[in-house]
């Protein structure tokens, strides 16, 4: 059972003593919403949850407003996972096959031989896309490889993602060295975080704020919090966008469907929201 008492939260800030920025979050409710809307289970649910958290890590550590998409694609049973987040943790995610059980020893995460594709948009303009081959059975390692290859920034991250019946626990932290951070500071921070003697799951038992307190103690440094908020499940679909799709079908096709079914129903592939347009609404589109 998800601890529904705990609201999703995130904190973005800096450990000034180490010259590291961080993002720490518990986004269990937001991720569970995506998992439940798509009826995802098993490996599919876990991988989508991690990729949602990963997209938030990438979007949240950048100063400018940005949307990040993480896609995993390959020839395995799951075929494709797509997730999105903006820098305040408005996130969504899906898997092409939502009920895949990858073997424990599966080195491909259920994705098969495949790639990690990361796209960053600032505003409406696509800024940057990068594609790297999946090289580890561990999603976090693939993400760290990407960060190192693309930005040459030292990062440490830890995720606690677990499925429990209808809900998913999803929390984690990413720490990233700011440019020009001295190697000695990086080493010192690494040593301290490795000395934490509890699992990530234990660390996040009381939510993101208490996990942060614990990390402050371990690092012997107070976090300077620059931003805090609540992640949420979010899909940008709307009845207006659905109307645009119907308009672009053309009058003839739209009226054919209307004659056959009495209304036009469309399901958003990202959030499974069903939109129903009645005859009057459809006719209005073609006046
Ligand atoms: Zn939607």
Short mmCIF file of N, CA and C in Angstrom, two decimals, residues 21-27 49-50 53-54 56-57 61 138-141 143-144 147 155-162 169-176 189 193-194 196-204 208 211 215:
data_model
loop_
_atom_site.label_atom_id
_atom_site.label_comp_id
_atom_site.label_asym_id
_atom_site.label_seq_id
_atom_site.Cartn_x
_atom_site.Cartn_y
_atom_site.Cartn_z
N UNK A 21 24.87 20.36 -6.72
CA UNK A 21 23.43 20.60 -6.69
C UNK A 21 22.72 19.27 -6.49
N UNK A 22 21.46 19.35 -6.09
CA UNK A 22 20.72 18.10 -5.87
C UNK A 22 19.25 18.27 -6.18
N UNK A 23 18.61 17.16 -6.44
CA UNK A 23 17.15 17.10 -6.50
C UNK A 23 16.76 15.85 -5.72
N UNK A 24 15.88 16.03 -4.78
CA UNK A 24 15.41 14.89 -3.98
C UNK A 24 13.89 14.88 -4.04
N UNK A 25 13.31 13.70 -4.25
CA UNK A 25 11.86 13.68 -4.41
C UNK A 25 11.23 12.36 -3.96
N UNK A 26 10.02 12.47 -3.51
CA UNK A 26 9.14 11.32 -3.36
C UNK A 26 7.97 11.59 -4.30
N UNK A 27 7.89 10.85 -5.39
CA UNK A 27 6.84 11.09 -6.38
C UNK A 27 5.98 9.84 -6.55
N UNK A 49 8.44 3.57 -14.04
CA UNK A 49 8.59 4.41 -12.84
C UNK A 49 9.99 4.99 -12.74
N UNK A 50 10.99 4.16 -13.00
CA UNK A 50 12.36 4.65 -12.93
C UNK A 50 12.62 5.69 -14.02
N UNK A 53 11.08 9.00 -12.99
CA UNK A 53 11.93 9.64 -11.99
C UNK A 53 13.19 10.20 -12.67
N UNK A 54 13.75 9.43 -13.59
CA UNK A 54 14.95 9.87 -14.31
C UNK A 54 14.69 11.12 -15.14
N UNK A 56 12.53 13.39 -14.50
CA UNK A 56 12.42 14.51 -13.55
C UNK A 56 13.81 14.94 -13.08
N UNK A 57 14.68 13.98 -12.79
CA UNK A 57 16.05 14.32 -12.39
C UNK A 57 16.70 15.22 -13.44
N UNK A 61 17.31 19.49 -12.76
CA UNK A 61 18.64 20.01 -12.44
C UNK A 61 19.07 21.13 -13.37
N UNK A 138 20.95 -2.21 -15.30
CA UNK A 138 20.49 -1.32 -14.25
C UNK A 138 20.15 0.03 -14.88
N UNK A 139 18.90 0.44 -14.76
CA UNK A 139 18.48 1.69 -15.41
C UNK A 139 19.33 2.86 -14.94
N UNK A 140 19.60 2.91 -13.63
CA UNK A 140 20.35 4.02 -13.06
C UNK A 140 21.73 4.14 -13.70
N UNK A 141 22.39 3.00 -13.94
CA UNK A 141 23.72 3.04 -14.55
C UNK A 141 23.66 3.61 -15.97
N UNK A 143 21.53 5.74 -17.03
CA UNK A 143 21.31 7.18 -16.91
C UNK A 143 22.61 7.90 -16.54
N UNK A 144 23.37 7.31 -15.64
CA UNK A 144 24.65 7.91 -15.24
C UNK A 144 25.62 7.95 -16.43
N UNK A 147 24.68 10.84 -18.54
CA UNK A 147 25.08 12.12 -17.95
C UNK A 147 26.57 12.38 -18.12
N UNK A 155 27.91 12.71 -11.40
CA UNK A 155 26.63 12.65 -10.70
C UNK A 155 26.56 11.37 -9.87
N UNK A 156 25.83 11.45 -8.79
CA UNK A 156 25.50 10.26 -8.01
C UNK A 156 23.99 10.22 -7.91
N UNK A 157 23.42 9.03 -8.06
CA UNK A 157 21.98 8.99 -7.89
C UNK A 157 21.56 7.68 -7.27
N UNK A 158 20.43 7.73 -6.62
CA UNK A 158 19.89 6.54 -5.99
C UNK A 158 18.38 6.59 -6.09
N UNK A 159 17.79 5.45 -6.49
CA UNK A 159 16.34 5.40 -6.64
C UNK A 159 15.78 4.27 -5.79
N UNK A 160 14.63 4.51 -5.20
CA UNK A 160 13.89 3.43 -4.55
C UNK A 160 12.56 3.29 -5.30
N UNK A 161 12.48 2.32 -6.16
CA UNK A 161 11.26 2.10 -6.93
C UNK A 161 10.82 0.66 -6.70
N UNK A 162 9.65 0.52 -6.13
CA UNK A 162 9.11 -0.81 -5.82
C UNK A 162 7.63 -0.84 -6.11
N UNK A 169 6.05 2.64 -5.06
CA UNK A 169 6.85 3.58 -4.29
C UNK A 169 7.89 4.12 -5.25
N UNK A 170 8.06 5.41 -5.29
CA UNK A 170 9.07 5.96 -6.18
C UNK A 170 9.68 7.19 -5.56
N UNK A 171 10.93 7.05 -5.16
CA UNK A 171 11.62 8.20 -4.59
C UNK A 171 13.10 8.09 -4.91
N UNK A 172 13.79 9.19 -4.77
CA UNK A 172 15.21 9.14 -5.08
C UNK A 172 15.88 10.48 -4.97
N UNK A 173 17.19 10.42 -5.14
CA UNK A 173 17.98 11.65 -5.09
C UNK A 173 19.06 11.60 -6.16
N UNK A 174 19.31 12.75 -6.76
CA UNK A 174 20.47 12.88 -7.64
C UNK A 174 21.31 14.04 -7.11
N UNK A 175 22.60 13.81 -7.06
CA UNK A 175 23.56 14.84 -6.66
C UNK A 175 24.49 15.04 -7.85
N UNK A 176 24.74 16.28 -8.21
CA UNK A 176 25.56 16.53 -9.38
C UNK A 176 26.57 17.63 -9.12
N UNK A 189 32.56 13.94 -0.93
CA UNK A 189 31.11 13.71 -0.95
C UNK A 189 30.79 12.24 -1.21
N UNK A 193 28.54 9.80 1.22
CA UNK A 193 27.26 9.17 0.87
C UNK A 193 27.38 7.65 0.88
N UNK A 194 28.58 7.15 0.61
CA UNK A 194 28.75 5.70 0.69
C UNK A 194 28.71 5.20 2.12
N UNK A 196 26.47 6.04 4.23
CA UNK A 196 25.08 5.92 4.72
C UNK A 196 24.77 4.44 4.87
N UNK A 197 24.36 4.06 6.08
CA UNK A 197 24.24 2.62 6.32
C UNK A 197 22.81 2.10 6.14
N UNK A 198 21.92 2.92 5.58
CA UNK A 198 20.58 2.39 5.33
C UNK A 198 20.33 2.33 3.83
N UNK A 199 19.36 1.53 3.45
CA UNK A 199 19.00 1.44 2.04
C UNK A 199 18.24 2.71 1.66
N UNK A 200 18.11 2.94 0.36
CA UNK A 200 17.36 4.10 -0.10
C UNK A 200 15.92 4.02 0.40
N UNK A 201 15.38 2.80 0.43
CA UNK A 201 14.00 2.62 0.90
C UNK A 201 13.85 3.10 2.34
N UNK A 202 14.82 2.74 3.20
CA UNK A 202 14.76 3.18 4.60
C UNK A 202 14.90 4.69 4.71
N UNK A 203 15.79 5.21 3.88
CA UNK A 203 16.06 6.65 3.91
C UNK A 203 14.79 7.46 3.62
N UNK A 204 13.96 6.93 2.70
CA UNK A 204 12.79 7.68 2.25
C UNK A 204 11.50 7.31 2.98
N UNK A 208 10.47 12.86 1.41
CA UNK A 208 11.68 13.49 0.87
C UNK A 208 12.35 14.43 1.87
N UNK A 211 14.32 12.53 4.42
CA UNK A 211 15.50 11.94 3.78
C UNK A 211 16.58 13.01 3.60
N UNK A 215 20.47 13.21 5.01
CA UNK A 215 21.63 13.40 4.13
C UNK A 215 22.45 14.62 4.59
#
